């Protein structure tokens, strides 16, 4: 029996309004990110060489893939669900895409991704993200059935310069 | 750290790219990464939740963490005059906290374009037991030895 209902499939093609990251590409955030991924490339620092194609300090390749954060004053799901023993911590800002209601409560795992890079983001730039549900399919493995949700994103500067295209697969299973 | 950019003519099919080693990846590494990108998914930092609620073997190394390693691997090899254009991968197996991961790559093909060359690469991520978790493919753009600089921002030629 399929888990893939018409109600789930109705989300295919649903897109979000373009959302701007609440912060520009900040030097401090770049430093913390670079340190977290253990890639302390001098191109990320304030003294980055300028004789490069990008001409100065940049962010790591996938920094903008995580550009959308919770702005000050936005609902805090971590606090709202602090007493829920089944809350898995997800539900963070999703770039405006509506949650797939029939999959509420399903566990989430990262199934993989495709990236196409056009240029690095520079310090101080503002970033905007447009996302859509590109596909939703069902797959059966030795561990049972799962729903595969494919999300496509285009990430651009505020001036509409394309930085990155991303296509990621989320594995959703009944918890 | 970026290396000097190889020239397209100097790359051969079968070339093994210099591996990138990360780890051992402790709970502190996972917490630091989750905080840096504001991801609060408990399977990466709450062992009780991961094991008892989600029935996982242990805390998992974030897939998003591993994809940073793959892109760093490509970026460092491409160097400042090359470009890590495309990368795709699947997370086929879990990696658990405490593992040491190695990103590897092997050149599988070369394609000549008008202004630059394209290098096709198989990529992967193995742990210290040699178990592959993240098979993938990538395309790195390299300049010709006596050719022009790559366009930046990179927009591919028709047919690329």
Coordinates of C-alpha atoms in Angstrom, one line a residue, chain B residues 2-155:
Chain B
X2 CA 43.6 26.2 -2.0
X3 CA 46.4 24.7 -3.9
X4 CA 48.0 26.1 -7.1
X5 CA 45.5 25.4 -9.9
X6 CA 46.4 22.5 -12.1
X7 CA 46.3 23.1 -15.9
X8 CA 43.9 21.1 -17.9
X9 CA 46.6 19.5 -20.0
X10 CA 48.4 18.2 -16.9
X11 CA 45.4 16.3 -15.6
X12 CA 45.1 12.6 -16.7
X13 CA 42.1 10.3 -16.5
X14 CA 42.7 8.1 -13.5
X15 CA 44.4 10.8 -11.5
X16 CA 43.7 10.5 -7.7
X17 CA 43.1 13.9 -6.2
X18 CA 44.8 14.6 -2.8
X19 CA 42.5 13.3 -0.1
X20 CA 41.0 15.6 2.5
X21 CA 40.9 14.1 6.0
X22 CA 38.5 15.3 8.8
X23 CA 38.3 13.9 12.3
X24 CA 38.0 12.2 14.5
X25 CA 34.7 14.1 14.6
X26 CA 33.6 14.4 18.2
X27 CA 30.4 15.6 19.7
X28 CA 32.0 19.0 20.0
X29 CA 32.6 19.1 16.2
X30 CA 28.9 18.2 15.6
X31 CA 27.6 20.8 18.1
X32 CA 29.9 23.5 16.7
X33 CA 28.7 22.8 13.1
X34 CA 25.0 22.6 14.1
X35 CA 25.3 25.9 15.9
X36 CA 27.1 27.6 13.1
X37 CA 24.3 26.9 10.7
X38 CA 21.5 27.0 13.3
X39 CA 20.3 23.4 12.9
X40 CA 18.8 22.0 16.0
X41 CA 18.0 18.4 14.8
X42 CA 18.5 16.4 17.9
X43 CA 20.0 13.3 16.2
X44 CA 23.3 15.2 16.0
X45 CA 23.7 16.2 19.6
X46 CA 21.1 14.5 21.9
X47 CA 22.3 10.9 22.2
X48 CA 19.3 9.7 24.2
X49 CA 16.9 11.1 21.6
X50 CA 18.9 9.6 18.7
X51 CA 19.1 6.2 20.2
X52 CA 15.9 5.8 22.1
X53 CA 13.5 7.9 20.1
X54 CA 14.8 7.6 16.6
X55 CA 16.4 4.2 17.1
X56 CA 19.7 5.3 15.6
X57 CA 23.0 3.6 16.5
X58 CA 24.5 6.8 17.9
X59 CA 24.7 10.5 17.1
X60 CA 25.1 11.0 13.4
X61 CA 27.6 13.2 11.6
X62 CA 25.4 15.7 9.7
X63 CA 25.0 15.1 6.0
X64 CA 25.2 18.9 5.6
X65 CA 28.6 18.7 7.4
X66 CA 29.9 16.1 5.0
X67 CA 28.9 18.1 2.0
X68 CA 31.0 21.0 3.2
X69 CA 34.0 18.6 3.2
X70 CA 33.3 17.6 -0.4
X71 CA 33.1 21.2 -1.6
X72 CA 36.2 22.1 0.3
X73 CA 38.0 19.1 -1.3
X74 CA 37.0 20.3 -4.8
X75 CA 37.7 24.0 -4.1
X76 CA 41.1 23.3 -2.7
X77 CA 42.1 21.2 -5.7
X78 CA 40.6 23.7 -8.3
X79 CA 42.7 26.5 -6.7
X80 CA 42.2 30.2 -7.3
X81 CA 42.3 30.0 -11.1
X82 CA 40.0 26.9 -11.4
X83 CA 36.4 26.5 -10.5
X84 CA 34.4 23.8 -8.5
X85 CA 31.4 24.0 -10.8
X86 CA 29.2 21.0 -10.0
X87 CA 29.0 18.5 -7.2
X88 CA 26.3 15.8 -6.5
X89 CA 26.3 13.0 -3.9
X90 CA 24.0 10.7 -2.1
X91 CA 24.2 9.9 1.6
X92 CA 24.0 6.1 1.3
X93 CA 25.2 5.2 4.8
X94 CA 25.3 6.8 8.2
X95 CA 28.5 8.1 9.7
X96 CA 28.6 8.1 13.5
X97 CA 30.2 10.6 15.9
X98 CA 33.8 9.7 16.5
X99 CA 34.6 8.6 13.0
X100 CA 37.4 10.0 10.9
X101 CA 36.3 10.8 7.4
X102 CA 38.4 11.0 4.2
X103 CA 37.1 12.7 1.0
X104 CA 38.6 11.1 -2.1
X105 CA 38.3 11.9 -5.8
X106 CA 39.4 10.3 -9.1
X107 CA 39.4 11.8 -12.5
X108 CA 37.1 9.9 -14.8
X109 CA 36.9 12.1 -17.9
X110 CA 38.1 15.3 -19.6
X111 CA 36.2 17.5 -22.0
X112 CA 37.6 20.3 -24.0
X113 CA 35.6 23.5 -24.4
X114 CA 36.6 26.6 -26.3
X115 CA 38.0 28.6 -23.4
X116 CA 38.7 26.0 -20.7
X117 CA 38.6 22.3 -19.9
X118 CA 36.1 20.3 -17.8
X119 CA 37.3 17.6 -15.5
X120 CA 34.8 14.9 -14.5
X121 CA 35.5 13.4 -11.1
X122 CA 34.1 10.5 -9.0
X123 CA 34.0 11.5 -5.4
X124 CA 33.3 9.8 -2.1
X125 CA 33.7 9.9 1.6
X126 CA 35.0 6.9 3.5
X127 CA 35.5 6.3 7.2
X128 CA 38.5 4.8 8.9
X129 CA 37.1 1.3 8.2
X130 CA 37.0 2.1 4.5
X131 CA 33.2 2.1 4.4
X132 CA 31.9 4.5 1.7
X133 CA 29.0 6.6 2.7
X134 CA 28.7 9.5 0.2
X135 CA 29.3 8.5 -3.4
X136 CA 29.1 11.3 -5.8
X137 CA 30.3 13.0 -9.0
X138 CA 31.7 16.4 -9.7
X139 CA 32.9 18.7 -12.5
X140 CA 35.9 21.0 -12.0
X141 CA 36.7 23.7 -14.5
X142 CA 40.4 24.2 -15.3
X143 CA 42.2 26.7 -17.5
X144 CA 44.4 25.7 -20.4
X145 CA 48.1 26.1 -20.0
X146 CA 48.3 29.0 -22.4
X147 CA 44.6 29.9 -22.4
X148 CA 42.6 32.7 -20.9
X149 CA 41.4 33.1 -17.3
X150 CA 38.2 31.4 -16.5
X151 CA 35.1 33.6 -16.6
X152 CA 34.1 34.7 -13.2
X153 CA 31.3 34.5 -12.2
X154 CA 31.4 31.2 -14.0
X155 CA 28.7 30.8 -16.6

